[in-house]
PDB file of C-alpha atoms and ligand atoms in Angstrom:
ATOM      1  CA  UNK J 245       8.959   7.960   2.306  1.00  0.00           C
ATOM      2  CA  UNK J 246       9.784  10.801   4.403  1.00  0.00           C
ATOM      3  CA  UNK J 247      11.272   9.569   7.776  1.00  0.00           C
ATOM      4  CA  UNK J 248      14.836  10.491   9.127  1.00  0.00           C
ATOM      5  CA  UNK J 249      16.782   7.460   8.229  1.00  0.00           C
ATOM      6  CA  UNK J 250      15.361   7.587   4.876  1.00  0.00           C
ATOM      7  CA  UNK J 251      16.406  11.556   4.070  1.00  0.00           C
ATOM      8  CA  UNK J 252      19.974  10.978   5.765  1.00  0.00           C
ATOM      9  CA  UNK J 253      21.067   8.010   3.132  1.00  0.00           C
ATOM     10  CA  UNK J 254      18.853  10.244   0.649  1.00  0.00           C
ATOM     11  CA  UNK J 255      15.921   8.370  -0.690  1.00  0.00           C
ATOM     12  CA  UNK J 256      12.452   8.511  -0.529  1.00  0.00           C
ATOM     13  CA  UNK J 257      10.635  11.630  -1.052  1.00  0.00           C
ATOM     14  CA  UNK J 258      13.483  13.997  -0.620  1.00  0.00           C
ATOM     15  CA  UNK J 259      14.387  12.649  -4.049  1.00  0.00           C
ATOM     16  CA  UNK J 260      11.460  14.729  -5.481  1.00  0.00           C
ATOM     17  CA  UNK J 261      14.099  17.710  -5.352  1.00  0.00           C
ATOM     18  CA  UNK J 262      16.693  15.860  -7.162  1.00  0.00           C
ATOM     19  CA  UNK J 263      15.156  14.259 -10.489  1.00  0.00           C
ATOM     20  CA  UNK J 264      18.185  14.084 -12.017  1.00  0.00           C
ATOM     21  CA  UNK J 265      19.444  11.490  -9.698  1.00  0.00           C
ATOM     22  CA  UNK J 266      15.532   9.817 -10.125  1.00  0.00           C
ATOM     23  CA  UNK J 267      16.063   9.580 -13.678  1.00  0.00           C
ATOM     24  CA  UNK J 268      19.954   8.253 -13.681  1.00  0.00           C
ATOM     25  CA  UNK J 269      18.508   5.507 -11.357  1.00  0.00           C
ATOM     26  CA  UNK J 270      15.887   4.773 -13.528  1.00  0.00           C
ATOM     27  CA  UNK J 271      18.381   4.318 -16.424  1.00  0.00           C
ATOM     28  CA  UNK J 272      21.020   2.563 -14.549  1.00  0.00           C
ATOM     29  CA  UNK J 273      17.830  -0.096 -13.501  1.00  0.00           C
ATOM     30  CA  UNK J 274      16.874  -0.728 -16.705  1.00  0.00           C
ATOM     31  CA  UNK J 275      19.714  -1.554 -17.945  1.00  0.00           C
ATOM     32  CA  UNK J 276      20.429  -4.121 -15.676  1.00  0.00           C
ATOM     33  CA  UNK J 277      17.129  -5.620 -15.411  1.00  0.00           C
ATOM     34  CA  UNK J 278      14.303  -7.143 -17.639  1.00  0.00           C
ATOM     35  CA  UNK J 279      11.820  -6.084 -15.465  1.00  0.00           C
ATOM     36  CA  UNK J 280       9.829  -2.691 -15.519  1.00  0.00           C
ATOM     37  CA  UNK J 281      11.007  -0.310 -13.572  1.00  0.00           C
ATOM     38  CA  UNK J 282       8.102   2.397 -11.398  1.00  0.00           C
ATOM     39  CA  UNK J 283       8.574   5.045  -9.858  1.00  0.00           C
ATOM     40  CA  UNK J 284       6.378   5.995  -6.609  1.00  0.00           C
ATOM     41  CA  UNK J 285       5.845   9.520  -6.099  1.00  0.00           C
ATOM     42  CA  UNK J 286       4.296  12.249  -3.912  1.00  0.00           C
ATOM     43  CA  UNK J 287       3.057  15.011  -5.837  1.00  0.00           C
ATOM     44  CA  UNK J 288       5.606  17.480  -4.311  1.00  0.00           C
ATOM     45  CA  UNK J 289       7.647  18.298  -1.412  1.00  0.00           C
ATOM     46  CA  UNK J 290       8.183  21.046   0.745  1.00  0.00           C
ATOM     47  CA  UNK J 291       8.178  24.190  -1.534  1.00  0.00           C
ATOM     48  CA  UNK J 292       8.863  22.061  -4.634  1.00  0.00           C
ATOM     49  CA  UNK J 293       5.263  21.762  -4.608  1.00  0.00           C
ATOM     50  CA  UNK J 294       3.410  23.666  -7.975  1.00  0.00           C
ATOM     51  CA  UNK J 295       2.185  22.009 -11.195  1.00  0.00           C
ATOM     52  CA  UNK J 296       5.309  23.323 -12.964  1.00  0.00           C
ATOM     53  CA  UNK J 297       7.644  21.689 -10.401  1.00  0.00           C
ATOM     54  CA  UNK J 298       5.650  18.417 -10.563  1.00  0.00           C
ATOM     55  CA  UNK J 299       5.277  18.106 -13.940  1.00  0.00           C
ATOM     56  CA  UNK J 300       9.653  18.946 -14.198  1.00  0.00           C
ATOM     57  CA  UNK J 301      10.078  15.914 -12.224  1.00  0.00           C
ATOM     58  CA  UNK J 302       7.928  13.887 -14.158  1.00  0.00           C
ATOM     59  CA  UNK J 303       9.127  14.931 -17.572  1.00  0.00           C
ATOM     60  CA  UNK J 304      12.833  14.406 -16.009  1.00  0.00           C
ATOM     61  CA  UNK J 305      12.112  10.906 -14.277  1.00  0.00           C
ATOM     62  CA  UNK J 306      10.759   9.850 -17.966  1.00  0.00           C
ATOM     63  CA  UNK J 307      13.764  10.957 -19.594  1.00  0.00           C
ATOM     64  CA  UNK J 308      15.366   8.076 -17.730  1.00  0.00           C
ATOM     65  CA  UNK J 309      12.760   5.517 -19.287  1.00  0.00           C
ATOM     66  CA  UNK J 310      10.078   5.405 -16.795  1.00  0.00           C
ATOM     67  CA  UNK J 311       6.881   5.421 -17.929  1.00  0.00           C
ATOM     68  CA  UNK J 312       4.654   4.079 -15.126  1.00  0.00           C
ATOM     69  CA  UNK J 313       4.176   5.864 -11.886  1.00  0.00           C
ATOM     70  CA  UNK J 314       2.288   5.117  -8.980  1.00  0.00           C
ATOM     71  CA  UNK J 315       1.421   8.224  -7.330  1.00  0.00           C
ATOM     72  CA  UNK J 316       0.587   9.551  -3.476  1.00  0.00           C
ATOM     73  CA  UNK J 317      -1.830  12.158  -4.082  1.00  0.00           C
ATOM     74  CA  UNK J 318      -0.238  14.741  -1.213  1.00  0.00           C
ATOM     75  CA  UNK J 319       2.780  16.546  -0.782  1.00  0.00           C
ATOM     76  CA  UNK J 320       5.280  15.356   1.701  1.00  0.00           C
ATOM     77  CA  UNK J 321       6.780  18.134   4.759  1.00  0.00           C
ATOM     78  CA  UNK J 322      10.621  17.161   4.900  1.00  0.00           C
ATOM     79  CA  UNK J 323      10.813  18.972   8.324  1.00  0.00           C
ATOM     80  CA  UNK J 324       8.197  18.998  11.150  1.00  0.00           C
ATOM     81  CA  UNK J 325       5.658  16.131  10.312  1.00  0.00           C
ATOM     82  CA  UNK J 326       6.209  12.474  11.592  1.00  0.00           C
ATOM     83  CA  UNK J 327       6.463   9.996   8.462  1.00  0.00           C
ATOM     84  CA  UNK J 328       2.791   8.946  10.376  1.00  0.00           C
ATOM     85  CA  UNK J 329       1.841  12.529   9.814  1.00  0.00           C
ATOM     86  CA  UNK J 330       2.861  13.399   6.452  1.00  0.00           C
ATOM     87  CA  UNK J 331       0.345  10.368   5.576  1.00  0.00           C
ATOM     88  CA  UNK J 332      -2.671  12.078   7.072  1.00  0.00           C
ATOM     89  CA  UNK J 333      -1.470  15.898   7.376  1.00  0.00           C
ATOM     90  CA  UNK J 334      -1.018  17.269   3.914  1.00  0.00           C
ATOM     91  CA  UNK J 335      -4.053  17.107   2.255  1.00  0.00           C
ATOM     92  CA  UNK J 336      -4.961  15.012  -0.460  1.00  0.00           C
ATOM     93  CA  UNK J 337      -4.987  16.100  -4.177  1.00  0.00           C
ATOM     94  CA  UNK J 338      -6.569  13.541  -6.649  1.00  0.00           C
ATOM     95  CA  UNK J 339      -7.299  16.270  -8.979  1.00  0.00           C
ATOM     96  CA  UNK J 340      -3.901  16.639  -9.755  1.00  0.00           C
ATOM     97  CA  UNK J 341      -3.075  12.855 -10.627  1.00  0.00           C
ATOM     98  CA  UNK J 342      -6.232  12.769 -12.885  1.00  0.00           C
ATOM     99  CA  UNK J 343      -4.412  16.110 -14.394  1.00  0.00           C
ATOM    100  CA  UNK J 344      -1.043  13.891 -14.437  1.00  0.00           C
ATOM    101  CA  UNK J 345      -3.273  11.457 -16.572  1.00  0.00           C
ATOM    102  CA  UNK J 346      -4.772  13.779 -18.839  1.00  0.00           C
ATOM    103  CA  UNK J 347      -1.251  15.435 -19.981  1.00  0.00           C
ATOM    104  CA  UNK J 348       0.679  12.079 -20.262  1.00  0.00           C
ATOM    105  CA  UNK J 349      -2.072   9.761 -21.793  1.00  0.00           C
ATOM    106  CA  UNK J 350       0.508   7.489 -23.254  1.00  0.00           C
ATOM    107  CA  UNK J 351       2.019   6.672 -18.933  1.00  0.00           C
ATOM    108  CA  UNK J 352       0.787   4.399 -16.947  1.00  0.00           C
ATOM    109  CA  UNK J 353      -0.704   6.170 -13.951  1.00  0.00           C
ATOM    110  CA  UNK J 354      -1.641   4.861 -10.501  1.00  0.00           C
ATOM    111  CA  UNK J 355      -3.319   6.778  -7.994  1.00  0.00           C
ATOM    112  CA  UNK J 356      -2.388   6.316  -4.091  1.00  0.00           C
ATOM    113  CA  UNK J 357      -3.667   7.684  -0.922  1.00  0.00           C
ATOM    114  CA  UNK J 358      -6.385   7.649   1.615  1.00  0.00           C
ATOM    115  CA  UNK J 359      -8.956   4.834  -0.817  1.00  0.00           C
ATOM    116  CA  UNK J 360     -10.571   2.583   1.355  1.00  0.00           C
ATOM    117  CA  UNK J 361     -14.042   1.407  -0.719  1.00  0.00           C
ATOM    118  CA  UNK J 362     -14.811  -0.159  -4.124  1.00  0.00           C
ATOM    119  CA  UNK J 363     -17.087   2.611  -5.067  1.00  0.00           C
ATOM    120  CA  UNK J 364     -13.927   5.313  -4.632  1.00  0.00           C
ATOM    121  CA  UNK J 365     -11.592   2.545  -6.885  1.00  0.00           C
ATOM    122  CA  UNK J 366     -14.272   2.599  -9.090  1.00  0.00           C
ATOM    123  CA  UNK J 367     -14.013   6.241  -9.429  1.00  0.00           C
ATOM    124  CA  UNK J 368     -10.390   6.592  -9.870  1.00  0.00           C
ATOM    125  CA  UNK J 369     -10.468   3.815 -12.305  1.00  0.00           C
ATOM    126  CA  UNK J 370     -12.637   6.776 -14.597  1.00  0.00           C
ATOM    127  CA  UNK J 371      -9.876   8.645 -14.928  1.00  0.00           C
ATOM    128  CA  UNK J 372      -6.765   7.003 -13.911  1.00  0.00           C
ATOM    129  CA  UNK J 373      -5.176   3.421 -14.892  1.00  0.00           C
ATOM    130  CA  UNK J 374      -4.499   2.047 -11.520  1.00  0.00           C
ATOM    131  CA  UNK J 375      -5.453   2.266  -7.943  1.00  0.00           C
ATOM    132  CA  UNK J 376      -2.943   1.877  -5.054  1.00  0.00           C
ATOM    133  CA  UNK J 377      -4.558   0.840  -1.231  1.00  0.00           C
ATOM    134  CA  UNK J 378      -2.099   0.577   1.240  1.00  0.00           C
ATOM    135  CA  UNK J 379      -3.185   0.887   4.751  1.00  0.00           C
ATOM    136  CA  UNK J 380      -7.282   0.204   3.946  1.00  0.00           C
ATOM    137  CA  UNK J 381      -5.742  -3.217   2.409  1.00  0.00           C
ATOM    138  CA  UNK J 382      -3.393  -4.162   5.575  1.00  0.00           C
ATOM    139  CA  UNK J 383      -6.137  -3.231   8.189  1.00  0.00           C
ATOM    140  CA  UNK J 384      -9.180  -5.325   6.753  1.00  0.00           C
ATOM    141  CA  UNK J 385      -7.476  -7.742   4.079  1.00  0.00           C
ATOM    142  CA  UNK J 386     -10.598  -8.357   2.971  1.00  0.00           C
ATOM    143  CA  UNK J 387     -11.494  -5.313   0.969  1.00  0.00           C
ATOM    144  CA  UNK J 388      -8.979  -7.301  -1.435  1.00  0.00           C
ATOM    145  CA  UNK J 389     -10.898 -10.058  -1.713  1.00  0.00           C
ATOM    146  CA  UNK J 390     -14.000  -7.720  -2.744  1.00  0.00           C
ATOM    147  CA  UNK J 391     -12.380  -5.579  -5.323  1.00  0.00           C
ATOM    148  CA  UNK J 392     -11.493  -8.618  -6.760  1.00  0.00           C
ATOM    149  CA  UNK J 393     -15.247  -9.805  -7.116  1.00  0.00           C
ATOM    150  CA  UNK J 394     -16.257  -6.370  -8.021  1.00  0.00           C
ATOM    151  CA  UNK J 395     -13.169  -4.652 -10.193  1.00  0.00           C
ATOM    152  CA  UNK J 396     -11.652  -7.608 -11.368  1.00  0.00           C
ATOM    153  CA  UNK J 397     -15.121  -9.720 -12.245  1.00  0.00           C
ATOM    154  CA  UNK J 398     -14.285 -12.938 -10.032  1.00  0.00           C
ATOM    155  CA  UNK J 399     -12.380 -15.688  -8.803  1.00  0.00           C
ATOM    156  CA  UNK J 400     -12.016 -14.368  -5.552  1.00  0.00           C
ATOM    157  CA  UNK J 401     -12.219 -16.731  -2.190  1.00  0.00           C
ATOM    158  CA  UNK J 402     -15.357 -17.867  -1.098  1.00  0.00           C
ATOM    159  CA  UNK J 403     -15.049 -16.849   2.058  1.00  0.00           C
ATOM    160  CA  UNK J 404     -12.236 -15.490   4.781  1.00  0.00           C
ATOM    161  CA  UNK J 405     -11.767 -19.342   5.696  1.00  0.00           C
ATOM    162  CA  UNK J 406     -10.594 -20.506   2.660  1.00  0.00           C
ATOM    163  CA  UNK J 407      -7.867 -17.810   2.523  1.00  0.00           C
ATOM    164  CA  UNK J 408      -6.961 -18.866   6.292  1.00  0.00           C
ATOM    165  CA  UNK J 409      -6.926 -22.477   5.060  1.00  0.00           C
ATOM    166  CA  UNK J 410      -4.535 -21.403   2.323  1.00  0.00           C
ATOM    167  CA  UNK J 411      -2.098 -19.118   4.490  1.00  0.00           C
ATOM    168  CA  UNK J 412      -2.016 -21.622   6.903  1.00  0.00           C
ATOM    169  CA  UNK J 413      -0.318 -23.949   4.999  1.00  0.00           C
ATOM    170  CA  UNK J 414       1.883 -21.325   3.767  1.00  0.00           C
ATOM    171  CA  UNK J 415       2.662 -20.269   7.533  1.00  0.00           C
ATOM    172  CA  UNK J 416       3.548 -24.594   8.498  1.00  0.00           C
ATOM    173  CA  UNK J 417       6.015 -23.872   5.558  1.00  0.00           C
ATOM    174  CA  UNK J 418       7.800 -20.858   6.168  1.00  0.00           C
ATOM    175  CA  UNK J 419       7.758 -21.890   9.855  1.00  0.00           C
ATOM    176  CA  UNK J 420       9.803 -25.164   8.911  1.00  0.00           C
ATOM    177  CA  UNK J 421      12.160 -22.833   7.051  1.00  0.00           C
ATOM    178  CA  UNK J 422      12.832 -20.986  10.224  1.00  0.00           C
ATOM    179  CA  UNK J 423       9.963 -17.758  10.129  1.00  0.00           C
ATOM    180  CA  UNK J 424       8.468 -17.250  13.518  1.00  0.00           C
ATOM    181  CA  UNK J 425       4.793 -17.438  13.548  1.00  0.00           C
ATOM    182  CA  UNK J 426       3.543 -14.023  14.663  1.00  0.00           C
ATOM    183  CA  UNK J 427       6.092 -12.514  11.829  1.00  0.00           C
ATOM    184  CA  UNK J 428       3.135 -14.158   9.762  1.00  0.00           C
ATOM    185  CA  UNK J 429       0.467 -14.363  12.022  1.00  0.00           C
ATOM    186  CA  UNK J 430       0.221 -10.696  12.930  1.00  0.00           C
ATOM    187  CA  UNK J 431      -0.767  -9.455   9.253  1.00  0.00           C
ATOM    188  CA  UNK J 432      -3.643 -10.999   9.203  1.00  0.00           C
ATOM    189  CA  UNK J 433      -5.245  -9.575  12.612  1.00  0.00           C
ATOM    190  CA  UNK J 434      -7.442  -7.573  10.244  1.00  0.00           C
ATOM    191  CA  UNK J 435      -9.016 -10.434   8.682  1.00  0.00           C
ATOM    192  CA  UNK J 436     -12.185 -10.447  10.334  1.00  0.00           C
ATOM    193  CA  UNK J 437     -12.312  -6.933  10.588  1.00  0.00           C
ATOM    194  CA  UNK J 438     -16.134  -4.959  10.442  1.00  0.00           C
ATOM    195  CA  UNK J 439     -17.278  -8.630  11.364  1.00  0.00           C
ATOM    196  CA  UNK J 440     -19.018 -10.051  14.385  1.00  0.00           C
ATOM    197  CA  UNK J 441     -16.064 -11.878  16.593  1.00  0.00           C
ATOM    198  CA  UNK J 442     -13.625  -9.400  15.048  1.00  0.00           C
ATOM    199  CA  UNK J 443     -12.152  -9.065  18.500  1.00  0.00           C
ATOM    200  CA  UNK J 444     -12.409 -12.786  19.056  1.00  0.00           C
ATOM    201  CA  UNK J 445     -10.028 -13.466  16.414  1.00  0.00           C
ATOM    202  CA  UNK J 446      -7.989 -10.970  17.396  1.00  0.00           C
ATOM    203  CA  UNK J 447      -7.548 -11.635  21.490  1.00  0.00           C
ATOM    204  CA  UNK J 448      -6.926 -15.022  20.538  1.00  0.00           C
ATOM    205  CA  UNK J 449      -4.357 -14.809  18.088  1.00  0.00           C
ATOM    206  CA  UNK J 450      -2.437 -12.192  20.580  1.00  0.00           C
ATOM    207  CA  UNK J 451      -2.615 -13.984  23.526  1.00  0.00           C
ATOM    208  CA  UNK J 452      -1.621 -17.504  21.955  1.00  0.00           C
ATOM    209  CA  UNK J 453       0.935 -16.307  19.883  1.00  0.00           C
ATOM    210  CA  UNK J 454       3.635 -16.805  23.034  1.00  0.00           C
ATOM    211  CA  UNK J 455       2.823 -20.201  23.584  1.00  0.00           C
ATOM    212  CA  UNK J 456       5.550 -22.394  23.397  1.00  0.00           C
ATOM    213  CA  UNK J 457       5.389 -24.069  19.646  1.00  0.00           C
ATOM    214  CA  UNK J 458       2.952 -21.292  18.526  1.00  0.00           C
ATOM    215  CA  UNK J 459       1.825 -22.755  14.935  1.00  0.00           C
ATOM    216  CA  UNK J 460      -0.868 -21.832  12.229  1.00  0.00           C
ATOM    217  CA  UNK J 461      -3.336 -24.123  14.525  1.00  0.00           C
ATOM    218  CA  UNK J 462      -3.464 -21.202  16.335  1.00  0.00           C
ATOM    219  CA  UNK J 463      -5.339 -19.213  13.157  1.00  0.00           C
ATOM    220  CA  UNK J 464      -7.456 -22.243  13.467  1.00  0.00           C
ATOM    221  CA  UNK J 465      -8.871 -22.184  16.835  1.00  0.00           C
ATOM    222  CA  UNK J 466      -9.394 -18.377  16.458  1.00  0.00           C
ATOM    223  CA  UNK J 467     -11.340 -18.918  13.748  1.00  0.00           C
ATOM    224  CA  UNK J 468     -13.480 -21.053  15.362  1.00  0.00           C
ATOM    225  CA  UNK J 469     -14.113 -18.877  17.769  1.00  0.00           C
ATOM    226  CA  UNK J 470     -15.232 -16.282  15.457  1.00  0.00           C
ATOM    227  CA  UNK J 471     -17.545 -18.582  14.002  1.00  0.00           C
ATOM    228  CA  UNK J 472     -18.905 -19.065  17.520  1.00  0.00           C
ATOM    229  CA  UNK J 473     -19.603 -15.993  18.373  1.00  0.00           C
ATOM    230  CA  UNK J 474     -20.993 -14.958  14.691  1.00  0.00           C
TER     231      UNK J 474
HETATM  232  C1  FMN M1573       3.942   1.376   7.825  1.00  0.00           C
HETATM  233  C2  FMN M1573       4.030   2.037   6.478  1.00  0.00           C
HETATM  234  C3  FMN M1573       5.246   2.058   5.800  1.00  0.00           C
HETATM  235  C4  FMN M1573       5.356   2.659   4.537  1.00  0.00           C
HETATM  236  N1  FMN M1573       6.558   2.632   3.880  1.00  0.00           N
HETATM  237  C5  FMN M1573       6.634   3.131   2.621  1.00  0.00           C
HETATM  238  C6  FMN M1573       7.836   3.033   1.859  1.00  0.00           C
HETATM  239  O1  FMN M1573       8.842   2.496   2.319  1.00  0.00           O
HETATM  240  N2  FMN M1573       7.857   3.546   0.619  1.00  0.00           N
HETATM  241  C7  FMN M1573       6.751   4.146   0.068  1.00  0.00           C
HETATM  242  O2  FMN M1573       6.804   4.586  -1.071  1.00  0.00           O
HETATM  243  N3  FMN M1573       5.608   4.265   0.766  1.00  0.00           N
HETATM  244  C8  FMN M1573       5.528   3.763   2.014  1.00  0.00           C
HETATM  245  N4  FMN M1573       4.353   3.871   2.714  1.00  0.00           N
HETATM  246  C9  FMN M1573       3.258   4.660   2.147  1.00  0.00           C
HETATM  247  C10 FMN M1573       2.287   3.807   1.369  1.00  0.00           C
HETATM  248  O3  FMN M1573       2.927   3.148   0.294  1.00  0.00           O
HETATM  249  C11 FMN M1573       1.174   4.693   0.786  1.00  0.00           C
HETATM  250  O4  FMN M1573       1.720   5.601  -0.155  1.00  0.00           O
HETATM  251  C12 FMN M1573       0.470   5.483   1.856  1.00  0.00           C
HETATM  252  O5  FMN M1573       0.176   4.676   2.995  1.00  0.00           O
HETATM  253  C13 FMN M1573      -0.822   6.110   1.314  1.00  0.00           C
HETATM  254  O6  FMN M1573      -1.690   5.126   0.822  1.00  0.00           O
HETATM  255  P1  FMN M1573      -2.922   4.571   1.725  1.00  0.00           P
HETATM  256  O7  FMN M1573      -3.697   5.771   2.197  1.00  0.00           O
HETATM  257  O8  FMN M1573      -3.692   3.680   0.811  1.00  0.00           O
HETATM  258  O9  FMN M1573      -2.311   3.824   2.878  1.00  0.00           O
HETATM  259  C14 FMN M1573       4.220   3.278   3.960  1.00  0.00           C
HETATM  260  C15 FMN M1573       3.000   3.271   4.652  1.00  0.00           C
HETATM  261  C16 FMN M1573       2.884   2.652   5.902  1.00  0.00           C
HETATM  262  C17 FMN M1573       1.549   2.665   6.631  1.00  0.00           C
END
């Protein structure tokens, strides 16, 4: 991450220019913890930006016992671009994570950045061992749902009701334990997303969502109205 707050307590993607601290991090977490430690990455920053300067941090960060890393295919601009920006701005470079992949065969290598389909995971997956979808994933949930059918070979939902039967319950729960509803409902505006009554689902859940004791019924009706209008 490249915003403000993030550079002035010096994390994020300003790191890239310090891989010594990346790498004493990395040690310091695994020896406290069982669990493997990643490290996310850009591909450079600023002028720190070559092959040679990518592949330095790299080789450092591993030094520290890291050997999976989940990478953003662009560079990040420290100065100038918006966090927003510096996620569409610099452009994308999946040549050089397959290259990442190619020199450290033995790592564990994710690729990040602008994937929104099955057909480009499936493509990645040629040359890389993981895929990464951040925003594709939070504005149309389902896509998840799909890659499982189609990368994963199965078990996924039937259909986008039986996942809202599912978070429902999980929303009555956390709502007993004190979460307010639109803290849960609002990530799954996307649900019905590319699908007739898209909007539907949406207006309803936004305009119901002040209602005094706003609960996952409200998930409910919207979803019946998608089905009405589908
Ligand atoms: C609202 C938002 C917040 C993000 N915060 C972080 C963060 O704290 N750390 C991080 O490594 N990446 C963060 N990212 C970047 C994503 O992890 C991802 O690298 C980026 O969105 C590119 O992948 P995508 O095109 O699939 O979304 C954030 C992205 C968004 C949209």
């Amino acid at each position: 991450c490249p915003s403000d707050r993030v550079q002035n307590a010096r994390f994020g993607a300003c790191l890239m220019k310090e891989p010594d601290v990346v790498a004493a991090g990395v040690a310091a977490m695994r020896r406290a913890v069982d669990l493997p430690v990643t490290v996310k990455t850009r591909i450079g920053v600023d002028d720190r930006d070559s092959w040679d300067d990518f592949v330095r941090f790299i080789d450092t960060v591993a030094g520290g016992g890291c050997d999976t890393f989940i990478i953003h295919a662009r560079k990040a601009w420290l100065q100038g671009l918006s966090p927003k920006e510096n996620r569409e701005i610099p452009p994308l470079s999946y040549e050089t994570v397959y290259r990442l992949k190619q020199r450290y065969p033995e790592f564990s290598i994710t690729i990040n950045g602008g994937i929104t389909s099955i057909d480009e995971t499936v493509e990645h997956l040629e040359h890389v061992d993981g895929v990464m979808i951040g925003r594709a994933a939070y504005e149309s949930p389902w896509l998840l749902a799909e890659i499982e059918q189609a990368v994963f070979g199965g078990n996924a939902p039937a259909n986008r009701e039986v996942v809202l039967d599912r978070y429902i319950d999980y929303i009555d729960r956390e709502m007993a334990a004190g979460t307010p509803f639109y803290a849960m409902a609002r990530h799954v505006l996307g649900l019905y997303q590319g699908e007739r009554g898209a909007r539907a689902w949406r207006r309803h859940i936004s305009e119901n969502r002040p209602r005094a004791g706003a609960t996952g019924q409200i998930l409910r009706e919207a979803a019946e109205n998608v089905l009405a209008v589908a």
